[in-house]
Amino acid sequence: MENPPQLVRDIGELGLLAKLQDFCPKDIVGDDGATIAIAPHHLLVTTTDVLVDGVHFSDRTTAPEDVGWRAAAANLSDLAAMGASPLGITVGLSLPGDVSVTWVERMYRGLTLCLQNWHTPIIGGDICRSSIITLAITALGQVLPDRVIRRYAARAGDGIVVTGVHGASRAGLELLLSPNLGTVLSEEDRAYLISAHQRPQPRLDVLTYLKNIERLAGMDSSDGLADAVLQICRCSGMGARLNRDAIAILPAISQLVSPQKALEWILYGGEDFELVLTLPYQEAEVLVAQLGRGSAIVGSIVEGKEVVLVDRQDPCFSQVLSLTAGFQHF
Amino acid sequence: MENPPQLVRDIGELGLLAKLQDFCPKDIVGDDGATIAIAPHHLLVTTTDVLVDGVHFSDRTTAPEDVGWRAAAANLSDLAAMGASPLGITVGLSLPGDVSVTWVERMYRGLTLCLQNWHTPIIGGDICRSSIITLAITALGQVLPDRVIRRYAARAGDGIVVTGVHGASRAGLELLLSPNLGTVLSEEDRAYLISAHQRPQPRLDVLTYLKNIERLAGMDSSDGLADAVLQICRCSGMGARLNRDAIAILPAISQLVSPQKALEWILYGGEDFELVLTLPYQEAEVLVAQLGRGSAIVGSIVEGKEVVLVDRQDPCFSQVLSLTAGFQHF
């Protein structure tokens, strides 16, 4: 007979802390706080995300490694959206005593797997008993003051660049929730969409290409492409025209659902963790050429306040986008 | 008839975020991340604390302002224990939709009340739906590299300094849980002990007096005086003798409970948020004279591994202290 899994309450707080310290650099943790050096002349950037069992993840769709990976990716994506290189993350974990120790270790393995790609350490945290698993992450990064990407810097005439296609994360989630849905897809397409949901890639790699761009606004598309454009416009006091015909729909998604539903996933699905950037049109064209695969100019910033979805192949089509159509907690 | 209180779910995520942004500096929040400057040559210090409803606070003993105050104080205390000046905190809040908006605003008011004393802003965070109120705070501070206070730097012969008396927070908690207990006390003493529990003061003020001390180890006494001495000794590979006769018992506590129980509260009660520092004996004497009220040398660091409680007035008394006697989650 198999042994029952070891539970968090079996090893207690000190036992769990000892195991989790293996995931942190020895020279950084073990005191009241962690100390890290910042490069000269850089600003510190911080961002916080809270993930709750049953809201942001569930056993049905998310292995513990994926919970960790996604949490790390979401925070690194916020740093990328600020133009910042990651320095480290802190992890505030609360959980019931009957969670298995293996679950916690696997979740931490997922965190570190994602962080390793960007040489980012876990620099501390706290664990605590609770009735529900909750993961609060604060990511720290650094950026030169003139390289910070703000939401409020968009100007009329800017091109709106997406660094990759949208909708795949939401499609992957639907496949996990309704496995029968995916029977029309090749195994490769199915795996791709599910991986987009379980192992999203923060676009820190994009920062290399932004070094010489004079003026830039942007954020990440964690809450969907529509939300990103709307937030940038609201903060900049601008409007936008989004060209439906320029927004790519992945062939795998076209096989799954109607164009209308696909567009809904792209605009409001969220969690694709691409960057949405606005910059002078000619520079936008250069950037898209450099980024390649999936990157595109999907519209432009205009005077006014409205974000309107249009279609250059269908002059009758016009739809005003709004924030309230997206996801809200509570 | 009174109107029913407005609930978090009534105003939704965006409504709540808008209210909470009033507690943050306008120029810092509102983007994917916050940016702050660090003074040249300083190290960044981070520390994280998670507080859960029913574990760290409850409506019986803690008003929402006090939940916020205590959360801020605990994190500022960790920065003080590292020798660091605070830069800001991030707040990850998860809560049920049926919490009143007033509760959340009062909690944030408590946070800012405590932070204001140290000119420390809330520099961002996240809110999320959950079945239980959970507050995850990461505090950021800065310190010159040669001013960091580490746990591992204690040496034989050092005096062990406490920056104030211990046990008051635990006594205040007991008074809140069993109001009848306090009938023997004057109103002033009762209020003092309860305030020690509800509004603890982080000892950032102590840092001023540490500037010229060559070598120093230390941590805060958030988990009790015994825990602090034990951790410092473990990290430093040292032992300690604690003099029971040098450990002050507040007169108000003596009125409440036996000397044995009072000592238990002092050693293991926790949440007094004083600093426990070890430094060369002569410098310890100077420091205690500077700090005044409540500060004392309570023992010394010795070779070996054991932390022994002795009494210079009672040669027969000797007790080995251990970590496991303290509080553990799970």
XYZ file of C-alpha atoms in Angstrom:
660
model
C 0.000 0.000 0.000
C 1.167 3.495 -0.786
C 2.053 5.726 2.121
C -0.327 8.640 2.618
C 1.184 11.895 1.326
C 2.990 14.021 3.873
C 0.881 17.047 4.786
C 1.959 20.583 5.596
C 0.624 20.146 9.128
C 2.779 17.000 9.558
C 6.003 18.967 9.157
C 4.779 22.289 10.606
C 5.817 25.825 9.773
C 9.526 25.364 10.505
C 9.664 22.121 8.497
C 7.991 23.738 5.510
C 10.175 26.852 5.735
C 13.286 24.653 5.734
C 12.126 22.919 2.541
C 11.225 26.179 0.811
C 14.551 27.810 1.662
C 16.125 25.332 -0.762
C 14.462 27.368 -3.511
C 16.114 30.620 -2.363
C 19.748 31.756 -2.610
C 21.457 30.960 0.727
C 23.167 34.336 0.936
C 19.938 36.294 0.570
C 17.361 34.685 2.887
C 17.503 33.743 6.569
C 17.331 37.197 8.162
C 14.444 39.582 8.975
C 14.679 40.829 5.413
C 16.556 40.189 2.183
C 19.153 42.604 0.826
C 19.819 43.128 -2.869
C 21.905 45.604 -4.799
C 20.422 47.842 -7.478
C 22.487 49.004 -10.436
C 23.618 52.654 -10.192
C 21.160 55.293 -11.485
C 18.353 52.728 -11.840
C 14.843 53.066 -10.429
C 13.317 50.266 -8.413
C 10.096 48.857 -9.909
C 7.609 46.839 -7.865
C 4.445 44.993 -8.805
C 2.111 42.753 -6.789
C -0.277 39.953 -7.772
C -2.568 37.877 -5.587
C -3.752 34.459 -6.790
C -6.486 32.559 -4.972
C -7.417 28.883 -5.312
C -10.736 28.618 -7.153
C -10.444 32.108 -8.658
C -7.130 32.088 -10.542
C -6.418 28.384 -10.609
C -8.040 25.057 -9.804
C -6.919 21.452 -9.687
C -9.012 20.780 -12.781
C -6.957 23.006 -15.049
C -3.742 23.725 -13.229
C -0.995 21.414 -11.959
C 0.934 22.874 -9.000
C 3.949 23.567 -11.247
C 1.682 25.595 -13.511
C 0.248 27.580 -10.590
C 3.805 28.595 -9.735
C 4.850 29.227 -13.322
C 1.801 31.386 -14.072
C 2.251 33.416 -10.896
C 5.880 34.113 -11.746
C 5.061 34.838 -15.399
C 2.283 37.318 -14.512
C 4.629 39.312 -12.297
C 7.578 39.217 -14.696
C 5.163 40.377 -17.393
C 4.251 43.422 -15.298
C 7.963 44.233 -14.969
C 8.390 43.859 -18.743
C 5.425 46.218 -19.205
C 7.345 48.801 -17.155
C 10.508 48.258 -19.205
C 12.235 46.771 -16.156
C 14.661 43.859 -15.721
C 13.744 41.520 -12.857
C 15.730 41.493 -9.586
C 13.738 39.005 -7.538
C 10.335 38.096 -6.143
C 8.874 37.659 -2.667
C 6.254 34.979 -2.028
C 3.493 35.292 0.574
C 1.823 31.897 0.793
C -1.149 31.021 2.981
C -2.615 27.523 2.902
C -4.552 24.897 4.852
C -2.603 22.362 6.902
C -3.992 19.464 4.856
C -2.278 20.526 1.631
C 0.412 17.978 0.739
C 4.034 19.019 1.095
C 4.542 17.763 -2.456
C 1.986 20.258 -3.766
C 3.886 23.140 -2.196
C 7.254 21.910 -3.477
C 5.869 21.382 -6.976
C 4.363 24.877 -6.961
C 7.726 26.341 -5.919
C 9.428 24.282 -8.649
C 7.092 25.915 -11.174
C 7.937 29.352 -9.793
C 11.672 28.742 -10.067
C 11.415 27.091 -13.510
C 9.868 30.260 -14.922
C 12.173 32.573 -12.948
C 15.328 30.689 -13.997
C 14.828 31.743 -17.607
C 15.366 35.291 -16.394
C 17.992 34.564 -13.693
C 15.584 35.829 -11.068
C 15.807 34.555 -7.462
C 13.082 34.120 -4.848
C 14.324 36.557 -2.213
C 12.017 35.691 0.659
C 8.443 35.579 1.782
C 6.160 34.284 4.486
C 3.962 31.230 5.014
C 0.815 31.101 7.071
C -2.148 28.874 7.867
C -5.404 29.688 6.087
C -8.578 27.979 4.905
C -7.717 28.620 1.243
C -4.508 28.550 -0.782
C -3.500 32.136 -1.557
C -0.339 33.229 -3.270
C 0.724 36.886 -3.054
C 3.781 37.746 -5.099
C 5.668 40.999 -5.245
C 8.205 41.241 -8.050
C 11.075 43.716 -7.979
C 12.878 45.046 -11.019
C 15.142 47.861 -12.089
C 15.026 50.297 -14.976
C 16.858 53.421 -16.060
C 14.612 56.465 -15.482
C 14.396 57.356 -19.199
C 13.514 53.762 -20.146
C 10.365 53.410 -18.004
C 7.323 52.460 -20.088
C 4.281 54.427 -18.883
C 0.659 54.048 -19.830
C 0.132 57.783 -20.188
C 2.616 58.538 -22.984
C 0.519 57.629 -26.064
C 0.048 60.379 -28.705
C -2.214 60.720 -31.738
C -0.647 59.029 -34.751
C 1.123 56.321 -32.753
C 0.901 52.790 -34.045
C -0.433 50.184 -31.602
C 1.871 47.167 -31.567
C 1.103 43.751 -30.112
C 4.182 41.608 -29.487
C 2.285 38.386 -30.277
C -1.106 36.846 -31.018
C -3.921 36.884 -28.477
C -6.605 34.432 -27.450
C -4.461 31.313 -27.091
C -4.480 31.329 -23.286
C -8.277 31.525 -23.153
C -8.580 28.822 -25.818
C -6.246 26.592 -23.778
C -8.395 27.134 -20.679
C -11.548 26.152 -22.605
C -9.823 22.970 -23.839
C -8.926 22.071 -20.256
C -12.462 22.724 -19.017
C -14.149 20.897 -21.940
C -11.744 18.247 -23.315
C -14.288 17.185 -25.978
C -13.980 20.607 -27.589
C -10.464 19.833 -28.791
C -11.205 16.662 -30.767
C -11.166 18.660 -34.032
C -7.588 19.804 -33.385
C -4.264 18.148 -34.133
C -2.408 16.980 -31.030
C 0.194 19.668 -31.704
C -2.338 22.516 -31.846
C -4.084 21.249 -28.741
C -0.786 21.094 -26.843
C 0.177 24.565 -28.064
C -3.033 26.204 -26.826
C -2.931 24.411 -23.477
C 0.691 25.372 -23.012
C -0.201 29.013 -23.786
C -2.549 28.843 -20.812
C -0.360 26.822 -18.438
C 3.089 28.198 -19.273
C 2.711 31.746 -20.618
C 5.969 33.500 -21.464
C 6.601 36.967 -20.054
C 7.909 39.157 -22.868
C 11.064 40.434 -21.181
C 12.874 39.497 -24.410
C 11.108 42.424 -26.137
C 12.952 45.023 -24.017
C 16.137 44.550 -26.064
C 14.381 46.022 -29.090
C 13.035 49.076 -27.268
C 16.367 50.612 -26.263
C 16.531 53.249 -28.984
C 12.869 54.188 -29.167
C 12.400 57.800 -28.110
C 8.809 57.735 -26.868
C 6.760 54.713 -25.960
C 3.617 53.925 -23.988
C 2.474 50.466 -23.046
C 1.265 47.796 -20.685
C 0.818 44.050 -20.760
C -2.310 42.297 -21.995
C -2.899 40.282 -18.832
C -6.556 41.373 -18.823
C -7.003 41.154 -22.581
C -6.059 43.236 -25.594
C -9.096 45.522 -25.253
C -8.284 46.313 -21.614
C -4.681 47.202 -22.489
C -5.665 49.604 -25.264
C -8.444 51.136 -23.147
C -6.139 51.680 -20.165
C -3.413 53.260 -22.289
C -5.988 55.567 -23.920
C -7.601 56.520 -20.598
C -4.220 57.318 -19.003
C -3.051 59.237 -22.087
C -6.320 61.129 -22.672
C -6.500 59.675 -26.169
C -8.710 57.460 -28.277
C -7.815 54.593 -30.604
C -8.905 52.821 -33.738
C -8.323 49.086 -33.635
C -8.362 47.364 -37.024
C -10.213 44.070 -36.763
C -8.657 42.991 -40.060
C -5.156 43.426 -38.601
C -5.834 41.273 -35.541
C -4.631 37.743 -36.226
C -6.786 34.771 -35.255
C -4.766 31.609 -34.725
C -5.843 28.901 -37.219
C -6.271 26.477 -34.311
C -8.752 28.853 -32.695
C -10.620 29.296 -35.991
C -11.108 25.528 -36.032
C -12.575 25.630 -32.544
C -15.021 28.527 -32.533
C -16.755 31.182 -34.654
C -14.826 34.328 -35.689
C -17.061 36.302 -33.326
C -16.172 34.100 -30.333
C -12.494 34.098 -31.343
C -12.491 37.899 -31.346
C -14.102 37.899 -27.896
C -11.294 35.668 -26.575
C -8.681 37.919 -28.183
C -10.131 41.161 -26.831
C -11.339 40.030 -23.413
C -9.867 36.569 -22.734
C -6.747 37.843 -21.025
C -3.624 36.127 -19.663
C -1.739 36.088 -22.953
C 0.879 38.297 -21.283
C 1.959 39.985 -24.481
C 2.990 43.630 -24.466
C 0.766 46.272 -26.066
C 2.933 49.244 -27.050
C 2.177 52.526 -28.761
C 4.958 54.438 -30.522
C 5.501 56.645 -33.581
C 4.179 54.760 -36.607
C 7.455 54.359 -38.493
C 9.238 53.054 -35.423
C 6.311 50.693 -34.857
C 6.885 49.225 -38.316
C 10.569 48.651 -37.565
C 9.756 47.063 -34.209
C 7.226 44.641 -35.733
C 9.774 43.602 -38.359
C 12.324 42.937 -35.600
C 9.944 40.989 -33.363
C 8.598 38.851 -36.205
C 6.186 35.957 -35.549
C 2.823 37.136 -34.211
C 3.827 40.746 -33.765
C 1.676 43.286 -35.631
C 0.419 46.846 -35.779
C -3.235 46.420 -34.842
C -4.378 50.030 -34.874
C -3.465 53.596 -34.116
C -3.904 56.221 -31.422
C -6.282 59.063 -32.345
C -7.628 62.257 -30.787
C -10.766 61.761 -28.712
C -11.745 59.362 -25.986
C -13.279 56.362 -27.686
C -11.612 53.097 -28.558
C -13.378 51.901 -31.697
C -12.980 48.553 -33.384
C -13.224 49.023 -37.169
C -12.583 46.867 -40.222
C -10.873 48.295 -43.296
C -12.518 45.576 -45.382
C -16.000 46.256 -44.022
C -16.758 50.004 -43.781
C -20.132 49.320 -42.134
C -18.541 47.591 -39.122
C -17.813 49.731 -36.068
C -17.919 48.822 -32.380
C -17.043 50.960 -29.350
C -15.048 48.959 -26.773
C -15.452 49.440 -23.027
C -13.718 48.329 -19.840
C -16.859 46.981 -18.212
C -17.117 44.163 -20.767
C -14.005 42.621 -19.206
C -13.450 40.535 -16.093
C -14.017 42.055 -12.663
C -13.500 40.423 -9.305
C -16.360 40.391 -6.680
C -33.835 53.118 9.462
C -30.121 52.930 8.821
C -28.996 52.082 5.324
C -27.285 48.700 4.994
C -23.517 49.091 4.728
C -22.081 49.188 1.226
C -20.337 45.901 0.420
C -17.226 45.271 -1.625
C -19.312 43.341 -4.145
C -21.646 46.360 -4.539
C -18.858 48.549 -5.886
C -16.817 45.795 -7.579
C -13.087 45.544 -8.162
C -12.756 48.816 -10.082
C -14.816 50.721 -7.500
C -12.731 49.395 -4.625
C -9.453 50.055 -6.465
C -10.535 53.656 -7.052
C -11.182 54.134 -3.327
C -7.901 52.529 -2.304
C -5.859 54.606 -4.735
C -6.694 57.594 -2.528
C -4.313 56.040 0.008
C -1.419 55.931 -2.474
C 0.692 58.766 -3.929
C -0.795 59.716 -7.330
C 2.581 59.857 -9.051
C 3.540 56.328 -8.017
C 0.535 54.081 -8.684
C -1.653 53.572 -11.764
C 0.751 51.670 -14.003
C 1.767 47.982 -14.261
C 4.277 48.653 -11.515
C 5.441 51.413 -9.200
C 8.813 53.116 -9.581
C 10.858 54.471 -6.698
C 14.348 55.851 -6.410
C 16.920 54.361 -4.056
C 19.659 56.501 -2.523
C 23.099 56.005 -4.116
C 25.234 53.156 -2.704
C 22.315 51.763 -0.678
C 21.109 48.165 -0.691
C 17.440 47.384 -1.178
C 15.864 45.480 1.730
C 12.614 43.532 1.378
C 10.467 41.708 3.881
C 7.072 40.000 3.552
C 4.311 39.232 6.048
C 1.018 37.456 5.505
C -1.880 38.039 7.912
C -5.004 35.900 7.832
C -8.385 36.593 9.446
C -8.846 34.235 12.390
C -5.116 33.518 12.709
C -3.505 36.943 13.142
C -6.543 39.028 13.906
C -10.235 38.686 14.676
C -13.150 41.046 15.093
C -13.151 40.249 18.813
C -9.744 41.795 19.455
C -8.926 43.889 16.441
C -10.680 46.874 14.889
C -9.972 47.244 11.148
C -7.671 50.229 11.831
C -5.649 48.028 14.173
C -5.404 45.217 11.594
C -3.847 47.747 9.234
C -1.643 49.368 11.867
C -0.299 46.026 13.115
C 0.419 44.805 9.587
C 2.368 47.964 8.800
C 4.154 47.899 12.164
C 5.240 44.260 11.771
C 6.810 44.978 8.401
C 8.460 48.247 9.447
C 9.826 46.361 12.452
C 11.483 43.825 10.139
C 13.104 46.700 8.240
C 14.317 48.206 11.532
C 15.747 44.799 12.433
C 17.796 44.953 9.221
C 18.968 48.495 9.996
C 16.975 49.814 7.021
C 14.912 52.975 6.489
C 11.519 52.328 4.896
C 10.813 53.242 1.241
C 7.281 51.921 0.816
C 5.002 48.905 1.097
C 2.896 46.875 -1.329
C -0.444 45.440 -0.207
C -1.916 42.203 -1.578
C -5.470 41.988 -0.247
C -7.893 39.139 -0.848
C -11.355 39.233 0.690
C -14.952 38.034 0.376
C -17.420 40.203 -1.525
C -19.589 40.640 1.568
C -16.968 42.581 3.522
C -18.130 46.178 3.963
C -16.333 48.880 2.017
C -15.948 50.734 5.308
C -13.982 47.836 6.789
C -11.499 47.987 3.916
C -11.160 51.778 4.111
C -10.684 51.669 7.889
C -8.027 48.971 7.528
C -6.192 51.106 4.949
C -6.505 54.106 7.274
C -4.752 52.067 9.978
C -2.010 51.129 7.539
C -1.400 54.723 6.531
C -1.630 56.039 10.120
C 1.279 53.818 11.129
C 3.208 54.429 7.909
C 2.823 58.220 8.152
C 4.987 58.309 11.274
C 7.826 57.112 9.065
C 6.878 59.006 5.861
C 6.320 55.701 4.096
C 3.897 55.452 1.139
C 1.767 52.535 -0.050
C 3.278 52.002 -3.488
C 0.782 49.553 -4.967
C -0.744 46.151 -4.575
C -3.540 43.937 -5.783
C -7.046 43.041 -4.636
C -8.816 39.778 -5.248
C -11.916 37.820 -4.241
C -11.437 35.085 -1.661
C -13.360 33.250 1.045
C -11.175 34.722 3.804
C -9.583 38.112 4.415
C -5.847 37.807 3.781
C -3.353 40.626 3.829
C 0.084 40.089 2.287
C 2.476 42.982 2.725
C 5.942 43.422 1.291
C 7.905 46.293 2.771
C 10.866 47.852 0.982
C 13.695 49.709 2.665
C 17.210 50.888 2.026
C 20.426 50.591 4.005
C 24.111 51.276 3.474
C 25.941 47.948 3.005
C 28.082 48.376 6.150
C 25.029 49.265 8.275
C 23.027 46.057 7.643
C 22.128 44.275 10.892
C 22.568 40.514 10.450
C 21.591 37.698 12.756
C 24.865 35.863 12.285
C 27.267 38.488 13.650
C 27.034 37.789 17.410
C 30.332 37.005 19.220
C 31.147 35.649 22.671
C 31.245 38.461 25.199
C 28.582 40.572 23.481
C 25.893 42.074 25.650
C 22.298 41.273 24.640
C 20.265 44.473 24.533
C 16.487 44.745 24.422
C 15.200 48.124 23.258
C 12.126 47.916 25.517
C 10.112 45.713 27.853
C 8.406 42.554 26.635
C 5.108 40.853 27.358
C 2.807 43.876 27.048
C 1.370 42.863 23.664
C 0.446 39.401 24.922
C -1.022 40.861 28.114
C -3.116 43.261 26.018
C -4.403 40.361 23.924
C -5.415 38.454 27.065
C -7.272 41.529 28.353
C -9.180 41.753 25.068
C -10.058 38.051 25.128
C -11.028 38.020 28.859
C -12.178 41.535 29.855
C -12.816 40.387 33.445
C -9.111 39.728 33.876
C -8.358 43.454 33.828
C -10.629 44.538 36.687
C -7.632 44.644 39.067
C -5.862 47.190 36.852
C -6.107 50.962 36.706
C -7.774 52.270 33.563
C -4.423 53.713 32.494
C -2.561 50.399 32.812
C -5.346 48.547 31.032
C -5.279 51.030 28.153
C -1.479 50.847 27.967
C -1.402 47.053 27.634
C -4.225 46.971 25.081
C -2.535 49.685 23.063
C 0.710 47.682 23.133
C -1.210 44.906 21.412
C -3.277 47.023 19.015
C -0.792 49.748 18.093
C 2.739 48.381 18.497
C 5.519 50.804 17.577
C 8.218 49.646 15.164
C 11.602 50.676 16.603
C 12.965 52.522 13.581
C 13.854 55.312 16.029
C 16.591 53.081 17.471
C 18.602 53.147 14.215
C 19.841 56.676 14.966
C 21.793 55.356 17.939
C 23.432 52.495 16.040
C 25.335 54.589 13.502
C 28.726 54.414 15.167
C 28.625 50.856 16.463
C 31.282 48.777 14.761
C 29.765 45.304 15.012
C 26.181 44.427 15.741
C 23.855 41.450 15.367
C 20.133 41.525 15.860
C 16.551 40.878 14.910
C 13.147 41.961 16.114
C 11.190 40.191 18.849
C 8.042 39.638 16.778
C 7.989 35.964 17.854
C 9.084 36.632 21.430
C 12.321 37.440 23.213
C 13.367 33.778 23.450
C 12.925 33.257 19.712
C 15.041 36.315 18.898
C 17.942 35.225 21.121
C 17.722 31.632 19.871
C 17.731 32.681 16.205
C 20.674 35.030 16.662
C 22.610 32.285 18.481
C 21.760 29.627 15.882
C 22.802 31.892 12.980
C 25.983 32.980 14.779
C 26.963 29.504 16.026
C 26.948 30.824 19.589
C 25.167 30.275 22.886
C 23.762 32.774 25.352
C 23.076 33.312 29.016
C 19.904 35.244 29.687
C 19.645 36.743 33.176
C 16.130 36.307 34.486
C 16.849 38.954 37.129
C 17.648 41.508 34.387
C 14.413 40.965 32.489
C 11.882 43.575 33.573
C 8.315 42.576 34.296
C 5.856 45.447 33.888
C 4.106 46.198 37.209
C 0.749 45.999 35.432
C 1.550 42.465 34.297
C 2.666 41.496 37.815
C -0.768 42.545 39.021
C -2.424 40.302 36.445
C -0.542 37.010 36.609
C 2.119 34.999 38.447
C 5.826 35.760 37.811
C 6.058 32.397 36.031
C 3.229 33.272 33.619
C 4.627 36.785 33.129
C 7.997 35.301 32.133
C 6.243 33.007 29.664
C 4.559 36.006 28.030
C 7.876 37.851 27.877
C 9.821 34.968 26.380
C 7.200 33.441 24.087
C 4.293 35.921 23.825
C 5.659 37.758 20.807
C 4.486 40.827 18.887
C 6.219 43.364 21.115
C 8.264 44.384 18.054
C 11.271 45.514 20.066
C 14.774 45.003 18.712
C 17.092 42.432 20.292
C 20.679 43.447 19.577
C 24.013 41.940 20.519
C 27.132 44.118 20.546
C 30.403 44.529 22.488
C 29.502 44.871 26.165
C 30.785 48.411 26.710
C 28.968 49.697 23.659
C 25.856 47.880 24.882
C 26.018 49.849 28.129
C 26.266 53.137 26.226
C 23.363 52.174 23.966
C 21.098 51.266 26.896
C 21.872 54.604 28.538
C 20.953 56.409 25.303
C 17.730 54.473 24.720
C 16.534 54.844 28.314
C 13.074 53.674 29.404
C 12.657 49.884 29.149
C 15.956 49.249 27.430
C 18.309 46.856 29.232
C 21.166 44.405 28.913
C 19.418 41.092 29.567
C 22.300 38.681 29.070
C 25.412 37.912 27.115
C 26.592 35.813 24.198
C 28.796 32.848 25.179
C 30.642 30.022 23.448
C 28.564 26.897 22.911
C 25.135 26.259 21.476
C 22.709 26.496 24.350
C 20.612 29.465 25.352
C 20.249 29.169 29.123
C 18.033 31.260 31.349
C 19.807 31.828 34.678
C 19.225 34.023 37.722
C 22.114 35.759 39.453
C 20.037 35.905 42.648
C 19.154 32.196 42.556
C 22.166 30.003 41.660
C 19.978 26.875 41.623
C 17.796 28.184 38.798
C 18.742 27.222 35.241
C 16.530 26.531 32.241
C 17.512 25.700 28.651
C 15.332 27.576 26.136
C 14.212 26.051 22.839
C 12.502 27.207 19.647
C 9.821 24.538 19.725
C 8.206 26.058 22.833
C 7.128 29.020 20.693
C 4.251 29.513 18.278
C 4.154 27.526 15.044
C 1.586 27.745 12.281
C -0.189 24.543 11.049
